[in-house]
Amino acid sequence: MSTDLSAPRTVAAARGDDVTAAPRARAARPRRRLAVPALRVGIFVVLIGGWELCARTGIIDPFFFGQPSEIVKQLVDWVQHGTQAGPLLDQILVTLEEAVLGFIIGVVLGVVCGIALGRIQLLADVFSPYIKVTNSIPRIVLGSIFILWLGLGISSKVALAVVLVFFAVFFNAFQGAREVDRNLVANARILGATRRSVTRHVVLPSAMTWIIASMHVSFGFALIGAIVGEFLGAQKGLGLLISQSQGTFNADGVFAAMVIIAIVALAAEGLITLLERRLLAWRPPALSAHDAL
């Protein structure tokens, strides 16, 4: 009578691999923390250095494609002497104000409407065709209409930003409300919770992951709305700087304004990430690659 010892040996080998894998994973973490920033810096240096080299050697025409060193000079000139529309800080603050107002209003409207339609089937059935039709309209085109209605002031830019943000947040909030665990809702109702209490204490927290995910891209949409509105017609703002630079064939000015916009967007992304960590502190941490394997 033979005895099969392969299974115990396999289990023992697997346990041994787990024991040795954990120290290796811990030892690899410091290297990873150093490798990721180094790779990011390396890619940045290669891209910017290659761009500068191609512009200096004539591979690309700096008149059309700009040049990193000239873009830096343009930024320094704006900081020291201001822009055609006034001090650079004023242009940044105007665009930031428009984007932030549009972002806040769009997020609030998107969350309220998304949760409401996600919870009330009658509202979803009634408004579904209108939302689909409105969503199919190229929303950037609405910028011209808003300028006709609201003028060249801040209102038209905020309105365009609100429209762009609203739909991104609305669909995520709507889907998040529909994806709530029905057992949680049933248990809350059994314990005597009202419909409003269920929405506040069960549905909204469950949908928060969806809502926060939409907020990461929504601020970018808010910036797009503000800048496009300024590009179409404004008295101040980064979009006006881009329009003026384009009108004078100043590619370096266009790229300089884009650099400022990118910095603002990265700063906003960092703030939204901090908000996510605070609001979703109850959520278990995501698995790392080593843990997932």
PDB file of C-alpha atoms in Angstrom:
ATOM      1  CA  MET A   1       0.000   0.000   0.000  1.00  0.00           C
ATOM      2  CA  SER A   2       1.570   3.250  -1.144  1.00  0.00           C
ATOM      3  CA  THR A   3       1.367   6.551   0.663  1.00  0.00           C
ATOM      4  CA  ASP A   4       1.167   9.833  -1.282  1.00  0.00           C
ATOM      5  CA  LEU A   5       3.330  12.427   0.475  1.00  0.00           C
ATOM      6  CA  SER A   6       3.253  14.980  -2.373  1.00  0.00           C
ATOM      7  CA  ALA A   7       0.343  17.014  -0.949  1.00  0.00           C
ATOM      8  CA  PRO A   8       1.956  17.687   2.468  1.00  0.00           C
ATOM      9  CA  ARG A   9       5.239  18.522   0.776  1.00  0.00           C
ATOM     10  CA  THR A  10       3.457  20.920  -1.590  1.00  0.00           C
ATOM     11  CA  VAL A  11       1.720  22.658   1.321  1.00  0.00           C
ATOM     12  CA  ALA A  12       4.982  22.901   3.233  1.00  0.00           C
ATOM     13  CA  ALA A  13       6.753  24.303   0.198  1.00  0.00           C
ATOM     14  CA  ALA A  14       3.997  26.880  -0.280  1.00  0.00           C
ATOM     15  CA  ARG A  15       4.263  27.933   3.360  1.00  0.00           C
ATOM     16  CA  GLY A  16       8.013  28.229   2.993  1.00  0.00           C
ATOM     17  CA  ASP A  17       7.577  30.407  -0.085  1.00  0.00           C
ATOM     18  CA  ASP A  18       5.149  32.654   1.822  1.00  0.00           C
ATOM     19  CA  VAL A  19       7.583  33.004   4.708  1.00  0.00           C
ATOM     20  CA  THR A  20      10.467  33.966   2.423  1.00  0.00           C
ATOM     21  CA  ALA A  21       8.333  36.156   0.152  1.00  0.00           C
ATOM     22  CA  ALA A  22       7.252  38.507   2.938  1.00  0.00           C
ATOM     23  CA  PRO A  23      10.785  39.663   3.851  1.00  0.00           C
ATOM     24  CA  ARG A  24      11.608  40.065   0.166  1.00  0.00           C
ATOM     25  CA  ALA A  25       8.532  42.234  -0.333  1.00  0.00           C
ATOM     26  CA  ARG A  26       9.427  44.394   2.680  1.00  0.00           C
ATOM     27  CA  ALA A  27      12.988  44.753   1.435  1.00  0.00           C
ATOM     28  CA  ALA A  28      11.759  45.773  -2.026  1.00  0.00           C
ATOM     29  CA  ARG A  29       9.552  48.604  -0.747  1.00  0.00           C
ATOM     30  CA  PRO A  30      12.370  51.107  -0.061  1.00  0.00           C
ATOM     31  CA  ARG A  31      13.854  50.390  -3.482  1.00  0.00           C
ATOM     32  CA  ARG A  32      10.468  50.936  -5.079  1.00  0.00           C
ATOM     33  CA  ARG A  33      10.036  54.265  -3.259  1.00  0.00           C
ATOM     34  CA  LEU A  34      13.301  55.421  -4.750  1.00  0.00           C
ATOM     35  CA  ALA A  35      12.802  53.865  -8.173  1.00  0.00           C
ATOM     36  CA  VAL A  36       9.406  55.432  -8.915  1.00  0.00           C
ATOM     37  CA  PRO A  37      10.490  59.089  -8.435  1.00  0.00           C
ATOM     38  CA  ALA A  38      13.766  58.391 -10.241  1.00  0.00           C
ATOM     39  CA  LEU A  39      11.923  56.939 -13.247  1.00  0.00           C
ATOM     40  CA  ARG A  40       9.524  59.875 -13.285  1.00  0.00           C
ATOM     41  CA  VAL A  41      12.359  62.384 -13.245  1.00  0.00           C
ATOM     42  CA  GLY A  42      14.231  60.399 -15.878  1.00  0.00           C
ATOM     43  CA  ILE A  43      11.257  60.365 -18.257  1.00  0.00           C
ATOM     44  CA  PHE A  44      10.742  64.108 -17.715  1.00  0.00           C
ATOM     45  CA  VAL A  45      14.404  64.859 -18.415  1.00  0.00           C
ATOM     46  CA  VAL A  46      14.400  62.729 -21.569  1.00  0.00           C
ATOM     47  CA  LEU A  47      11.237  64.346 -22.935  1.00  0.00           C
ATOM     48  CA  ILE A  48      12.191  67.950 -22.161  1.00  0.00           C
ATOM     49  CA  GLY A  49      15.832  67.417 -23.088  1.00  0.00           C
ATOM     50  CA  GLY A  50      14.879  65.788 -26.373  1.00  0.00           C
ATOM     51  CA  TRP A  51      12.467  68.604 -27.130  1.00  0.00           C
ATOM     52  CA  GLU A  52      15.143  71.233 -26.424  1.00  0.00           C
ATOM     53  CA  LEU A  53      17.730  69.338 -28.463  1.00  0.00           C
ATOM     54  CA  CYS A  54      15.403  68.947 -31.445  1.00  0.00           C
ATOM     55  CA  ALA A  55      14.549  72.657 -31.335  1.00  0.00           C
ATOM     56  CA  ARG A  56      18.202  73.731 -31.144  1.00  0.00           C
ATOM     57  CA  THR A  57      19.338  71.409 -33.934  1.00  0.00           C
ATOM     58  CA  GLY A  58      16.493  72.384 -36.263  1.00  0.00           C
ATOM     59  CA  ILE A  59      14.762  69.011 -36.304  1.00  0.00           C
ATOM     60  CA  ILE A  60      11.593  70.839 -35.288  1.00  0.00           C
ATOM     61  CA  ASP A  61      10.811  74.494 -35.886  1.00  0.00           C
ATOM     62  CA  PRO A  62      10.691  76.347 -32.520  1.00  0.00           C
ATOM     63  CA  PHE A  63       8.452  78.981 -34.101  1.00  0.00           C
ATOM     64  CA  PHE A  64       5.638  76.410 -34.266  1.00  0.00           C
ATOM     65  CA  PHE A  65       6.632  73.885 -31.584  1.00  0.00           C
ATOM     66  CA  GLY A  66       8.216  76.197 -29.007  1.00  0.00           C
ATOM     67  CA  GLN A  67      11.337  75.523 -26.972  1.00  0.00           C
ATOM     68  CA  PRO A  68      11.550  74.618 -23.266  1.00  0.00           C
ATOM     69  CA  SER A  69      14.203  77.246 -22.478  1.00  0.00           C
ATOM     70  CA  GLU A  70      12.105  79.940 -24.173  1.00  0.00           C
ATOM     71  CA  ILE A  71       9.004  78.769 -22.330  1.00  0.00           C
ATOM     72  CA  VAL A  72      10.849  79.269 -19.034  1.00  0.00           C
ATOM     73  CA  LYS A  73      11.888  82.748 -20.173  1.00  0.00           C
ATOM     74  CA  GLN A  74       8.275  83.527 -21.028  1.00  0.00           C
ATOM     75  CA  LEU A  75       7.148  82.441 -17.574  1.00  0.00           C
ATOM     76  CA  VAL A  76       9.849  84.545 -15.908  1.00  0.00           C
ATOM     77  CA  ASP A  77       8.847  87.539 -18.030  1.00  0.00           C
ATOM     78  CA  TRP A  78       5.196  87.150 -17.046  1.00  0.00           C
ATOM     79  CA  VAL A  79       6.110  86.880 -13.375  1.00  0.00           C
ATOM     80  CA  GLN A  80       8.398  89.908 -13.427  1.00  0.00           C
ATOM     81  CA  HIS A  81       6.602  92.222 -15.858  1.00  0.00           C
ATOM     82  CA  GLY A  82       3.077  90.853 -16.049  1.00  0.00           C
ATOM     83  CA  THR A  83       1.026  89.945 -19.112  1.00  0.00           C
ATOM     84  CA  GLN A  84      -0.889  91.996 -21.640  1.00  0.00           C
ATOM     85  CA  ALA A  85      -4.023  91.543 -19.523  1.00  0.00           C
ATOM     86  CA  GLY A  86      -2.317  92.444 -16.229  1.00  0.00           C
ATOM     87  CA  PRO A  87      -0.335  90.659 -13.481  1.00  0.00           C
ATOM     88  CA  LEU A  88       0.060  86.920 -13.958  1.00  0.00           C
ATOM     89  CA  LEU A  89      -1.334  86.171 -10.490  1.00  0.00           C
ATOM     90  CA  ASP A  90      -4.582  87.939 -11.403  1.00  0.00           C
ATOM     91  CA  GLN A  91      -5.001  85.733 -14.467  1.00  0.00           C
ATOM     92  CA  ILE A  92      -4.424  82.587 -12.421  1.00  0.00           C
ATOM     93  CA  LEU A  93      -6.839  83.651  -9.685  1.00  0.00           C
ATOM     94  CA  VAL A  94      -9.585  84.532 -12.172  1.00  0.00           C
ATOM     95  CA  THR A  95      -9.375  81.139 -13.891  1.00  0.00           C
ATOM     96  CA  LEU A  96      -9.094  79.349 -10.556  1.00  0.00           C
ATOM     97  CA  GLU A  97     -12.155  81.159  -9.208  1.00  0.00           C
ATOM     98  CA  GLU A  98     -14.208  80.213 -12.260  1.00  0.00           C
ATOM     99  CA  ALA A  99     -13.060  76.588 -12.131  1.00  0.00           C
ATOM    100  CA  VAL A 100     -13.620  76.184  -8.387  1.00  0.00           C
ATOM    101  CA  LEU A 101     -17.108  77.717  -8.486  1.00  0.00           C
ATOM    102  CA  GLY A 102     -18.065  75.578 -11.476  1.00  0.00           C
ATOM    103  CA  PHE A 103     -16.598  72.501  -9.793  1.00  0.00           C
ATOM    104  CA  ILE A 104     -18.466  72.997  -6.508  1.00  0.00           C
ATOM    105  CA  ILE A 105     -21.814  73.804  -8.125  1.00  0.00           C
ATOM    106  CA  GLY A 106     -21.465  70.977 -10.644  1.00  0.00           C
ATOM    107  CA  VAL A 107     -20.539  68.416  -7.984  1.00  0.00           C
ATOM    108  CA  VAL A 108     -23.428  69.403  -5.708  1.00  0.00           C
ATOM    109  CA  LEU A 109     -25.971  69.319  -8.531  1.00  0.00           C
ATOM    110  CA  GLY A 110     -24.549  66.077  -9.907  1.00  0.00           C
ATOM    111  CA  VAL A 111     -24.638  64.311  -6.533  1.00  0.00           C
ATOM    112  CA  VAL A 112     -28.151  65.515  -5.652  1.00  0.00           C
ATOM    113  CA  CYS A 113     -29.647  64.669  -9.049  1.00  0.00           C
ATOM    114  CA  GLY A 114     -27.730  61.401  -9.369  1.00  0.00           C
ATOM    115  CA  ILE A 115     -28.770  60.118  -5.939  1.00  0.00           C
ATOM    116  CA  ALA A 116     -32.361  61.299  -6.434  1.00  0.00           C
ATOM    117  CA  LEU A 117     -32.778  59.581  -9.805  1.00  0.00           C
ATOM    118  CA  GLY A 118     -30.932  56.531  -8.559  1.00  0.00           C
ATOM    119  CA  ARG A 119     -33.301  56.175  -5.614  1.00  0.00           C
ATOM    120  CA  ILE A 120     -36.603  57.198  -7.245  1.00  0.00           C
ATOM    121  CA  GLN A 121     -37.425  55.116 -10.293  1.00  0.00           C
ATOM    122  CA  LEU A 122     -40.225  57.455 -11.403  1.00  0.00           C
ATOM    123  CA  LEU A 123     -37.800  60.389 -11.708  1.00  0.00           C
ATOM    124  CA  ALA A 124     -35.332  58.207 -13.611  1.00  0.00           C
ATOM    125  CA  ASP A 125     -38.021  57.123 -16.084  1.00  0.00           C
ATOM    126  CA  VAL A 126     -39.288  60.693 -16.620  1.00  0.00           C
ATOM    127  CA  PHE A 127     -35.958  62.492 -16.988  1.00  0.00           C
ATOM    128  CA  SER A 128     -33.943  59.744 -18.691  1.00  0.00           C
ATOM    129  CA  PRO A 129     -34.594  60.879 -22.305  1.00  0.00           C
ATOM    130  CA  TYR A 130     -33.891  64.524 -21.471  1.00  0.00           C
ATOM    131  CA  ILE A 131     -30.585  63.667 -19.804  1.00  0.00           C
ATOM    132  CA  LYS A 132     -29.548  61.477 -22.723  1.00  0.00           C
ATOM    133  CA  VAL A 133     -30.351  64.190 -25.250  1.00  0.00           C
ATOM    134  CA  THR A 134     -28.566  66.877 -23.239  1.00  0.00           C
ATOM    135  CA  ASN A 135     -25.545  64.660 -22.731  1.00  0.00           C
ATOM    136  CA  SER A 136     -25.293  64.042 -26.478  1.00  0.00           C
ATOM    137  CA  ILE A 137     -24.894  67.775 -27.204  1.00  0.00           C
ATOM    138  CA  PRO A 138     -21.232  68.874 -27.576  1.00  0.00           C
ATOM    139  CA  ARG A 139     -21.052  70.866 -24.365  1.00  0.00           C
ATOM    140  CA  ILE A 140     -18.117  73.001 -25.463  1.00  0.00           C
ATOM    141  CA  VAL A 141     -20.466  74.558 -28.051  1.00  0.00           C
ATOM    142  CA  LEU A 142     -22.574  75.844 -25.167  1.00  0.00           C
ATOM    143  CA  GLY A 143     -19.754  78.259 -24.313  1.00  0.00           C
ATOM    144  CA  SER A 144     -20.782  80.598 -27.133  1.00  0.00           C
ATOM    145  CA  ILE A 145     -24.419  80.465 -26.023  1.00  0.00           C
ATOM    146  CA  PHE A 146     -23.500  81.216 -22.409  1.00  0.00           C
ATOM    147  CA  ILE A 147     -21.440  84.218 -23.527  1.00  0.00           C
ATOM    148  CA  LEU A 148     -24.454  85.516 -25.467  1.00  0.00           C
ATOM    149  CA  TRP A 149     -26.703  84.994 -22.464  1.00  0.00           C
ATOM    150  CA  LEU A 150     -24.405  85.962 -19.590  1.00  0.00           C
ATOM    151  CA  GLY A 151     -21.775  88.204 -21.181  1.00  0.00           C
ATOM    152  CA  LEU A 152     -17.980  88.176 -20.967  1.00  0.00           C
ATOM    153  CA  GLY A 153     -17.871  88.106 -17.175  1.00  0.00           C
ATOM    154  CA  ILE A 154     -17.293  85.223 -14.814  1.00  0.00           C
ATOM    155  CA  SER A 155     -20.863  83.874 -15.041  1.00  0.00           C
ATOM    156  CA  SER A 156     -20.544  82.431 -18.547  1.00  0.00           C
ATOM    157  CA  LYS A 157     -17.329  80.569 -17.655  1.00  0.00           C
ATOM    158  CA  VAL A 158     -18.807  79.183 -14.447  1.00  0.00           C
ATOM    159  CA  ALA A 159     -21.902  78.015 -16.328  1.00  0.00           C
ATOM    160  CA  LEU A 160     -19.814  76.108 -18.869  1.00  0.00           C
ATOM    161  CA  ALA A 161     -17.713  74.557 -16.104  1.00  0.00           C
ATOM    162  CA  VAL A 162     -20.879  73.510 -14.247  1.00  0.00           C
ATOM    163  CA  VAL A 163     -22.261  71.741 -17.313  1.00  0.00           C
ATOM    164  CA  LEU A 164     -19.008  69.854 -17.902  1.00  0.00           C
ATOM    165  CA  VAL A 165     -18.686  68.787 -14.258  1.00  0.00           C
ATOM    166  CA  PHE A 166     -22.358  67.949 -13.740  1.00  0.00           C
ATOM    167  CA  PHE A 167     -22.614  65.032 -16.148  1.00  0.00           C
ATOM    168  CA  ALA A 168     -19.350  63.428 -15.022  1.00  0.00           C
ATOM    169  CA  VAL A 169     -20.524  63.442 -11.400  1.00  0.00           C
ATOM    170  CA  PHE A 170     -24.179  62.717 -12.140  1.00  0.00           C
ATOM    171  CA  PHE A 171     -23.650  59.404 -13.937  1.00  0.00           C
ATOM    172  CA  ASN A 172     -21.262  58.145 -11.247  1.00  0.00           C
ATOM    173  CA  ALA A 173     -23.596  59.172  -8.412  1.00  0.00           C
ATOM    174  CA  PHE A 174     -26.543  57.586 -10.236  1.00  0.00           C
ATOM    175  CA  GLN A 175     -24.681  54.316 -10.768  1.00  0.00           C
ATOM    176  CA  GLY A 176     -23.361  54.372  -7.215  1.00  0.00           C
ATOM    177  CA  ALA A 177     -26.910  54.703  -5.854  1.00  0.00           C
ATOM    178  CA  ARG A 178     -28.039  51.799  -8.028  1.00  0.00           C
ATOM    179  CA  GLU A 179     -25.136  49.581  -6.945  1.00  0.00           C
ATOM    180  CA  VAL A 180     -25.860  49.813  -3.190  1.00  0.00           C
ATOM    181  CA  ASP A 181     -26.078  46.436  -1.466  1.00  0.00           C
ATOM    182  CA  ARG A 182     -29.790  45.677  -1.205  1.00  0.00           C
ATOM    183  CA  ASN A 183     -29.223  43.672   1.980  1.00  0.00           C
ATOM    184  CA  LEU A 184     -27.900  46.788   3.716  1.00  0.00           C
ATOM    185  CA  VAL A 185     -30.944  48.763   2.622  1.00  0.00           C
ATOM    186  CA  ALA A 186     -33.305  45.975   3.743  1.00  0.00           C
ATOM    187  CA  ASN A 187     -31.603  45.678   7.142  1.00  0.00           C
ATOM    188  CA  ALA A 188     -31.829  49.431   7.679  1.00  0.00           C
ATOM    189  CA  ARG A 189     -35.536  49.422   6.829  1.00  0.00           C
ATOM    190  CA  ILE A 190     -36.126  46.481   9.189  1.00  0.00           C
ATOM    191  CA  LEU A 191     -34.459  48.487  11.975  1.00  0.00           C
ATOM    192  CA  GLY A 192     -36.940  51.294  11.374  1.00  0.00           C
ATOM    193  CA  ALA A 193     -34.918  53.684   9.223  1.00  0.00           C
ATOM    194  CA  THR A 194     -36.933  56.077   7.086  1.00  0.00           C
ATOM    195  CA  ARG A 195     -36.336  56.473   3.360  1.00  0.00           C
ATOM    196  CA  ARG A 196     -34.428  59.694   4.017  1.00  0.00           C
ATOM    197  CA  SER A 197     -32.285  58.018   6.693  1.00  0.00           C
ATOM    198  CA  VAL A 198     -31.490  55.130   4.364  1.00  0.00           C
ATOM    199  CA  THR A 199     -30.397  57.588   1.673  1.00  0.00           C
ATOM    200  CA  ARG A 200     -28.257  59.574   4.095  1.00  0.00           C
ATOM    201  CA  HIS A 201     -26.662  56.781   6.113  1.00  0.00           C
ATOM    202  CA  VAL A 202     -26.548  53.866   3.642  1.00  0.00           C
ATOM    203  CA  VAL A 203     -26.869  54.976   0.022  1.00  0.00           C
ATOM    204  CA  LEU A 204     -24.741  58.134   0.123  1.00  0.00           C
ATOM    205  CA  PRO A 205     -21.755  56.540   1.944  1.00  0.00           C
ATOM    206  CA  SER A 206     -21.899  53.525  -0.367  1.00  0.00           C
ATOM    207  CA  ALA A 207     -21.951  55.761  -3.447  1.00  0.00           C
ATOM    208  CA  MET A 208     -19.152  57.969  -2.119  1.00  0.00           C
ATOM    209  CA  THR A 209     -16.476  55.840  -3.790  1.00  0.00           C
ATOM    210  CA  TRP A 210     -18.123  56.427  -7.160  1.00  0.00           C
ATOM    211  CA  ILE A 211     -18.558  60.139  -6.455  1.00  0.00           C
ATOM    212  CA  ILE A 212     -14.947  60.678  -5.367  1.00  0.00           C
ATOM    213  CA  ALA A 213     -13.720  58.806  -8.448  1.00  0.00           C
ATOM    214  CA  SER A 214     -15.678  61.216 -10.652  1.00  0.00           C
ATOM    215  CA  MET A 215     -14.285  64.224  -8.765  1.00  0.00           C
ATOM    216  CA  HIS A 216     -10.739  63.283  -9.786  1.00  0.00           C
ATOM    217  CA  VAL A 217     -11.589  63.973 -13.433  1.00  0.00           C
ATOM    218  CA  SER A 218     -14.242  66.620 -12.815  1.00  0.00           C
ATOM    219  CA  PHE A 219     -11.857  69.367 -11.728  1.00  0.00           C
ATOM    220  CA  GLY A 220     -10.040  68.935 -15.012  1.00  0.00           C
ATOM    221  CA  PHE A 221     -13.368  69.428 -16.769  1.00  0.00           C
ATOM    222  CA  ALA A 222     -13.975  72.545 -14.667  1.00  0.00           C
ATOM    223  CA  LEU A 223     -10.630  73.955 -15.778  1.00  0.00           C
ATOM    224  CA  ILE A 224     -11.461  73.116 -19.388  1.00  0.00           C
ATOM    225  CA  GLY A 225     -14.790  74.903 -19.088  1.00  0.00           C
ATOM    226  CA  ALA A 226     -13.214  78.029 -17.578  1.00  0.00           C
ATOM    227  CA  ILE A 227     -10.365  78.161 -20.105  1.00  0.00           C
ATOM    228  CA  VAL A 228     -12.555  77.484 -23.152  1.00  0.00           C
ATOM    229  CA  GLY A 229     -14.956  80.183 -21.991  1.00  0.00           C
ATOM    230  CA  GLU A 230     -12.072  82.625 -21.610  1.00  0.00           C
ATOM    231  CA  PHE A 231     -10.721  81.600 -24.991  1.00  0.00           C
ATOM    232  CA  LEU A 232     -14.067  82.423 -26.598  1.00  0.00           C
ATOM    233  CA  GLY A 233     -14.270  85.806 -24.923  1.00  0.00           C
ATOM    234  CA  ALA A 234     -12.963  87.233 -21.654  1.00  0.00           C
ATOM    235  CA  GLN A 235     -11.252  90.194 -20.064  1.00  0.00           C
ATOM    236  CA  LYS A 236      -8.880  88.180 -17.852  1.00  0.00           C
ATOM    237  CA  GLY A 237      -7.729  84.601 -17.318  1.00  0.00           C
ATOM    238  CA  LEU A 238      -5.335  81.949 -18.554  1.00  0.00           C
ATOM    239  CA  GLY A 239      -7.588  81.210 -21.523  1.00  0.00           C
ATOM    240  CA  LEU A 240      -7.194  84.830 -22.582  1.00  0.00           C
ATOM    241  CA  LEU A 241      -3.392  84.458 -22.362  1.00  0.00           C
ATOM    242  CA  ILE A 242      -3.573  81.438 -24.661  1.00  0.00           C
ATOM    243  CA  SER A 243      -5.794  83.332 -27.085  1.00  0.00           C
ATOM    244  CA  GLN A 244      -3.463  86.349 -27.121  1.00  0.00           C
ATOM    245  CA  SER A 245      -0.388  84.157 -27.591  1.00  0.00           C
ATOM    246  CA  GLN A 246      -2.065  82.314 -30.438  1.00  0.00           C
ATOM    247  CA  GLY A 247      -2.991  85.598 -32.068  1.00  0.00           C
ATOM    248  CA  THR A 248       0.645  86.737 -32.040  1.00  0.00           C
ATOM    249  CA  PHE A 249       2.006  83.300 -33.116  1.00  0.00           C
ATOM    250  CA  ASN A 250       3.758  82.970 -29.756  1.00  0.00           C
ATOM    251  CA  ALA A 251       3.998  79.208 -29.278  1.00  0.00           C
ATOM    252  CA  ASP A 252       6.123  79.659 -26.159  1.00  0.00           C
ATOM    253  CA  GLY A 253       3.342  81.733 -24.596  1.00  0.00           C
ATOM    254  CA  VAL A 254       0.774  79.036 -25.338  1.00  0.00           C
ATOM    255  CA  PHE A 255       2.962  76.350 -23.744  1.00  0.00           C
ATOM    256  CA  ALA A 256       3.762  78.616 -20.784  1.00  0.00           C
ATOM    257  CA  ALA A 257       0.053  79.007 -20.053  1.00  0.00           C
ATOM    258  CA  MET A 258      -0.365  75.239 -20.395  1.00  0.00           C
ATOM    259  CA  VAL A 259       2.402  74.694 -17.829  1.00  0.00           C
ATOM    260  CA  ILE A 260       0.575  76.921 -15.354  1.00  0.00           C
ATOM    261  CA  ILE A 261      -2.688  75.072 -15.983  1.00  0.00           C
ATOM    262  CA  ALA A 262      -0.956  71.727 -15.429  1.00  0.00           C
ATOM    263  CA  ILE A 263       0.470  72.920 -12.100  1.00  0.00           C
ATOM    264  CA  VAL A 264      -2.967  74.096 -10.958  1.00  0.00           C
ATOM    265  CA  ALA A 265      -4.526  70.767 -12.002  1.00  0.00           C
ATOM    266  CA  LEU A 266      -1.873  68.749 -10.135  1.00  0.00           C
ATOM    267  CA  ALA A 267      -2.376  70.830  -6.987  1.00  0.00           C
ATOM    268  CA  ALA A 268      -6.148  70.293  -7.199  1.00  0.00           C
ATOM    269  CA  GLU A 269      -5.634  66.547  -7.706  1.00  0.00           C
ATOM    270  CA  GLY A 270      -3.540  66.450  -4.527  1.00  0.00           C
ATOM    271  CA  LEU A 271      -6.277  68.213  -2.539  1.00  0.00           C
ATOM    272  CA  ILE A 272      -8.948  65.848  -3.884  1.00  0.00           C
ATOM    273  CA  THR A 273      -6.779  62.869  -2.916  1.00  0.00           C
ATOM    274  CA  LEU A 274      -6.523  64.230   0.646  1.00  0.00           C
ATOM    275  CA  LEU A 275     -10.309  64.657   0.711  1.00  0.00           C
ATOM    276  CA  GLU A 276     -10.735  61.093  -0.521  1.00  0.00           C
ATOM    277  CA  ARG A 277      -8.541  59.723   2.260  1.00  0.00           C
ATOM    278  CA  ARG A 278     -10.545  61.642   4.839  1.00  0.00           C
ATOM    279  CA  LEU A 279     -14.017  60.749   3.554  1.00  0.00           C
ATOM    280  CA  LEU A 280     -13.151  57.122   2.767  1.00  0.00           C
ATOM    281  CA  ALA A 281     -11.021  56.402   5.816  1.00  0.00           C
ATOM    282  CA  TRP A 282     -13.303  53.436   6.588  1.00  0.00           C
ATOM    283  CA  ARG A 283     -12.396  51.719   3.316  1.00  0.00           C
ATOM    284  CA  PRO A 284      -9.805  48.906   3.566  1.00  0.00           C
ATOM    285  CA  PRO A 285      -6.449  49.801   1.986  1.00  0.00           C
ATOM    286  CA  ALA A 286      -5.906  48.596  -1.561  1.00  0.00           C
ATOM    287  CA  LEU A 287      -3.736  45.523  -2.050  1.00  0.00           C
ATOM    288  CA  SER A 288      -0.232  46.064  -3.320  1.00  0.00           C
ATOM    289  CA  ALA A 289       1.125  44.030  -6.207  1.00  0.00           C
ATOM    290  CA  HIS A 290       3.000  41.708  -3.834  1.00  0.00           C
ATOM    291  CA  ASP A 291      -0.076  41.257  -1.621  1.00  0.00           C
ATOM    292  CA  ALA A 292      -2.303  40.538  -4.618  1.00  0.00           C
ATOM    293  CA  LEU A 293       0.020  37.799  -5.777  1.00  0.00           C
TER     294      LEU A 293
END
